[in-house]
Coordinates of C-alpha atoms in Angstrom, one line a residue:
X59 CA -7.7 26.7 20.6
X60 CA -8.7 25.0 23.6
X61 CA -12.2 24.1 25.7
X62 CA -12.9 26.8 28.4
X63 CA -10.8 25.9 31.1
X64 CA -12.1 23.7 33.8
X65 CA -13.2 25.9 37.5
X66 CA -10.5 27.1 39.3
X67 CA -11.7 28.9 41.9
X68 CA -9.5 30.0 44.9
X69 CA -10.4 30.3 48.5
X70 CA -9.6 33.7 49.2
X71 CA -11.5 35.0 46.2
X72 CA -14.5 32.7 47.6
X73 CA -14.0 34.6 50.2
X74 CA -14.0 38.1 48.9
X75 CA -17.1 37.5 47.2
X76 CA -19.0 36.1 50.3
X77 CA -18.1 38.9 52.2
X78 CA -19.1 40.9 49.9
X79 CA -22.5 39.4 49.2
X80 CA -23.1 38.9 53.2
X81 CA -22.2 42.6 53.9
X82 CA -24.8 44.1 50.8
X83 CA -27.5 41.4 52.0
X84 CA -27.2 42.7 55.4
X85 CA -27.2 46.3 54.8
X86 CA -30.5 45.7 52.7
X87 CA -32.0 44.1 55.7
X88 CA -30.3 47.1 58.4
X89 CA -32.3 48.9 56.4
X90 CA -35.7 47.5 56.6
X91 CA -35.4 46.5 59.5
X92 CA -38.1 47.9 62.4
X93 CA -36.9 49.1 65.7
X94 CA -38.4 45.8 67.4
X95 CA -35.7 44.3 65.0
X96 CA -33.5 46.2 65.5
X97 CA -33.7 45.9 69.5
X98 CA -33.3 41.8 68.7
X99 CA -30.5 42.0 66.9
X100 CA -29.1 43.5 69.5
X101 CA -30.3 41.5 72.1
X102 CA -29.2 38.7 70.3
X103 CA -27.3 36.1 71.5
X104 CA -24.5 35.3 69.1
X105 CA -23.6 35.9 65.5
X106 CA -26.2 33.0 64.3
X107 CA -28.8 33.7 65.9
X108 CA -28.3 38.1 64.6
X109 CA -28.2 37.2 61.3
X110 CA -31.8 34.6 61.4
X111 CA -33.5 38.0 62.9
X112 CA -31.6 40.4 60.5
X113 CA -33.9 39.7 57.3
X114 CA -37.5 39.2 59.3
X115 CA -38.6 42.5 57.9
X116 CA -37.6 42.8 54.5
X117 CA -40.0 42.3 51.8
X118 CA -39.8 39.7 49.1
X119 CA -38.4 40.4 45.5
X120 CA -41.2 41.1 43.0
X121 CA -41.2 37.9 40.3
X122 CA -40.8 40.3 37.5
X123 CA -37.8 42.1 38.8
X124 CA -36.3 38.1 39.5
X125 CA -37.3 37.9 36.0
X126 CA -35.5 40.9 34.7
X127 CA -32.5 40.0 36.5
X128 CA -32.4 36.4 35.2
X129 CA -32.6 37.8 31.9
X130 CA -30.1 40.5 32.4
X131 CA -27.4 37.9 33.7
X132 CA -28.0 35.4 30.7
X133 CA -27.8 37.9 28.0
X134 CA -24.2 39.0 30.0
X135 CA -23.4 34.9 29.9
X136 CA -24.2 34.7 26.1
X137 CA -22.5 38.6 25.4
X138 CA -19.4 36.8 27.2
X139 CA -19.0 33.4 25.4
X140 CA -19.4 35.1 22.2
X141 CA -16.6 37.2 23.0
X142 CA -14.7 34.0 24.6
X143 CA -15.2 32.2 21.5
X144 CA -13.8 35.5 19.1
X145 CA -10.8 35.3 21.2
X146 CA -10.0 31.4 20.7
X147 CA -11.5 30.4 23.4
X148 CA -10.2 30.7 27.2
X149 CA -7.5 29.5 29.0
X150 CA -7.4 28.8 33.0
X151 CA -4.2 30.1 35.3
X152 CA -3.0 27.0 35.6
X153 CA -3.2 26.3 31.5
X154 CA -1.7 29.5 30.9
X155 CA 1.6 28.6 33.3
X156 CA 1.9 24.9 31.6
X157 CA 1.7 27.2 28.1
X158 CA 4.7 29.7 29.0
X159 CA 6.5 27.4 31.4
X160 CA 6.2 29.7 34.5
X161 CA 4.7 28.9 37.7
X162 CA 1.0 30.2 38.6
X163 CA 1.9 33.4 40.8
X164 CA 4.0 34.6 37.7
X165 CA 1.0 34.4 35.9
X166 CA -0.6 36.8 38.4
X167 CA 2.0 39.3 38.2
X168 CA 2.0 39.0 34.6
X169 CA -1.6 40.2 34.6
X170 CA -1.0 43.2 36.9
X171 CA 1.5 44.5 35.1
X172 CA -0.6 44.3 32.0
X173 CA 1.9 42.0 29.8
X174 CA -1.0 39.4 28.9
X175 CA -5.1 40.4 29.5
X176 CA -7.2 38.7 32.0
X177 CA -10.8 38.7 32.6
X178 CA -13.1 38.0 35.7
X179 CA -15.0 34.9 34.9
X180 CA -17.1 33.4 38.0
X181 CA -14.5 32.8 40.9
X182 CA -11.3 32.4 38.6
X183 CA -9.5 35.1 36.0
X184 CA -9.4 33.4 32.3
X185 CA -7.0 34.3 29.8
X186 CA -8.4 34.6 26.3
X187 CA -5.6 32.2 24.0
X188 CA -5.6 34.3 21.2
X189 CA -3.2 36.2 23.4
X190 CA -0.8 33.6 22.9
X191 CA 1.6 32.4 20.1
X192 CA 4.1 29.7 20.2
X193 CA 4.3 29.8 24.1
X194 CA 4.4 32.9 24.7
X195 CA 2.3 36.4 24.6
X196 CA 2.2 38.2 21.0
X197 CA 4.5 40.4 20.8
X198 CA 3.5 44.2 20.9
X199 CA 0.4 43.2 23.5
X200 CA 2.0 45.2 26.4
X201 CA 1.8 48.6 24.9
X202 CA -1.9 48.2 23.7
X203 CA -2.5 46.6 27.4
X204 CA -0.5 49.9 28.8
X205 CA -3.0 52.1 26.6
X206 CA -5.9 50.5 27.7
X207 CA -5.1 51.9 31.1
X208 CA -7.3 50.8 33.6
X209 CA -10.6 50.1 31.3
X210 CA -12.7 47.1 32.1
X211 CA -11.0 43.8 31.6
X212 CA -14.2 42.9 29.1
X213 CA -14.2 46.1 27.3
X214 CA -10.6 45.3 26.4
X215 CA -11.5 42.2 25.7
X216 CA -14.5 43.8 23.4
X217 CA -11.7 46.0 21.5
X218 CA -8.7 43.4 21.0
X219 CA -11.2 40.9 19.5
X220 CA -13.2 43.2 17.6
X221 CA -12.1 43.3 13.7
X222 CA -11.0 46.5 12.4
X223 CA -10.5 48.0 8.9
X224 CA -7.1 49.3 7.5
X225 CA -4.7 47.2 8.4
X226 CA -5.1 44.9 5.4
X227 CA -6.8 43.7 2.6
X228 CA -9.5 41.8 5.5
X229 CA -10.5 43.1 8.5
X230 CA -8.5 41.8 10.9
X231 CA -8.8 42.0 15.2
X232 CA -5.8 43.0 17.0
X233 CA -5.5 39.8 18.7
X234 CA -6.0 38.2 15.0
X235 CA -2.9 41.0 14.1
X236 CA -0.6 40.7 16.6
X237 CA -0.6 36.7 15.6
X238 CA 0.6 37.5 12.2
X239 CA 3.7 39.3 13.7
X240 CA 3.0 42.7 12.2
X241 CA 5.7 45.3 12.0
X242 CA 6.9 47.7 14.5
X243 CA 5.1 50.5 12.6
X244 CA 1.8 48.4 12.6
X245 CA 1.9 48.0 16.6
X246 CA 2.7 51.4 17.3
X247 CA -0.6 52.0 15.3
X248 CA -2.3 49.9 17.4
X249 CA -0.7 51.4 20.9
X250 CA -2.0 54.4 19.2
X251 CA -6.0 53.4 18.3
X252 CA -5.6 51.7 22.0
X253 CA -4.8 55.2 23.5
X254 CA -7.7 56.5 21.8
X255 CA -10.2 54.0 22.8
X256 CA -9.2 54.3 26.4
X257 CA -9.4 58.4 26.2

């Protein structure tokens, strides 16, 4: 198990996110925005000088509803390292290519075609470790990660680090069972409780 893995955070998803920030910030403002507001923006000189007139008419955020929303992302921050912490902790891109001796993009790809689980953390995906044994992915992950289908990466996360009764004497996650190198029998149990969860 490792420390959460140091920020990675790439340009284009910086990006990505600032657009998409800018765009529903000025959409809020398009829409309270007067006509005399309106008429300025589009009277306005450049790009700068839009975007300083674009909020003039919107009103401020009520403290409570700042309040509610502070609380709302902190109990998603602590909800999150709990589950980070069930699943061994997290591992960065660049970790998790050093770990199974592949470059960075393969890592990517990896993830897309849903042969090890990544989850949106800030700016960067993380890769819970538990995943992982002896440099490489568990075996029988795939087909559970195939079952899940398209579910949230966090609710998967939720499931495979969640323990579960009757599959021996202690309940036992399917991260935790995987580990163990359970029997073909076992993980097509698993692929099969996957399939329900995701139904």
């Amino acid at each position: 198990m490792t420390a959460l893995a140091r920020h990675i955070a790439t340009p284009d998803t910086l990006r990505r996110r600032a657009m998409q920030a800018l765009t529903e910030a000025v959409a809020r403002a398009l829409d309270s925005a007067s006509e005399e507001t309106l008429a300025a923006i589009v009277g306005a000189q450049d790009a700068r000088e839009a975007l300083a007139i674009a909020p003039r008419d919107l009103a401020p955020v009520p403290p409570e509803r700042l309040a509610a929303e502070r609380a709302a992302r902190a109990r998603t921050a602590g909800f999150r390292a709990e589950l980070a912490e069930r699943a061994g902790g997290m591992y960065g891109r660049a970790e998790v290519a050093e770990l199974l001796g592949v470059t960075a993009a393969a890592i990517d790809k990896q993830r897309q075609r849903r042969q090890i689980l990544g989850v949106p953390y800030g700016n960067e995906i993380r890769y819970p470790a538990a995943q992982f044994r002896d440099g490489a992915a568990v075996p029988g992950l795939k087909p559970i990660l195939d079952a899940l289908d398209d579910m949230n990466p966090w609710g998967q996360l939720q499931l495979l680090a969640a323990p579960l009764d009757g599959f021996g004497d202690a309940p036992a996650s399917v991260f935790e069972l995987l580990g163990r190198g359970v029997d073909a029998d076992t993980r097509a149990r698993l692929a099969a409780l996957a399939a329900g969860w995701a139904a």
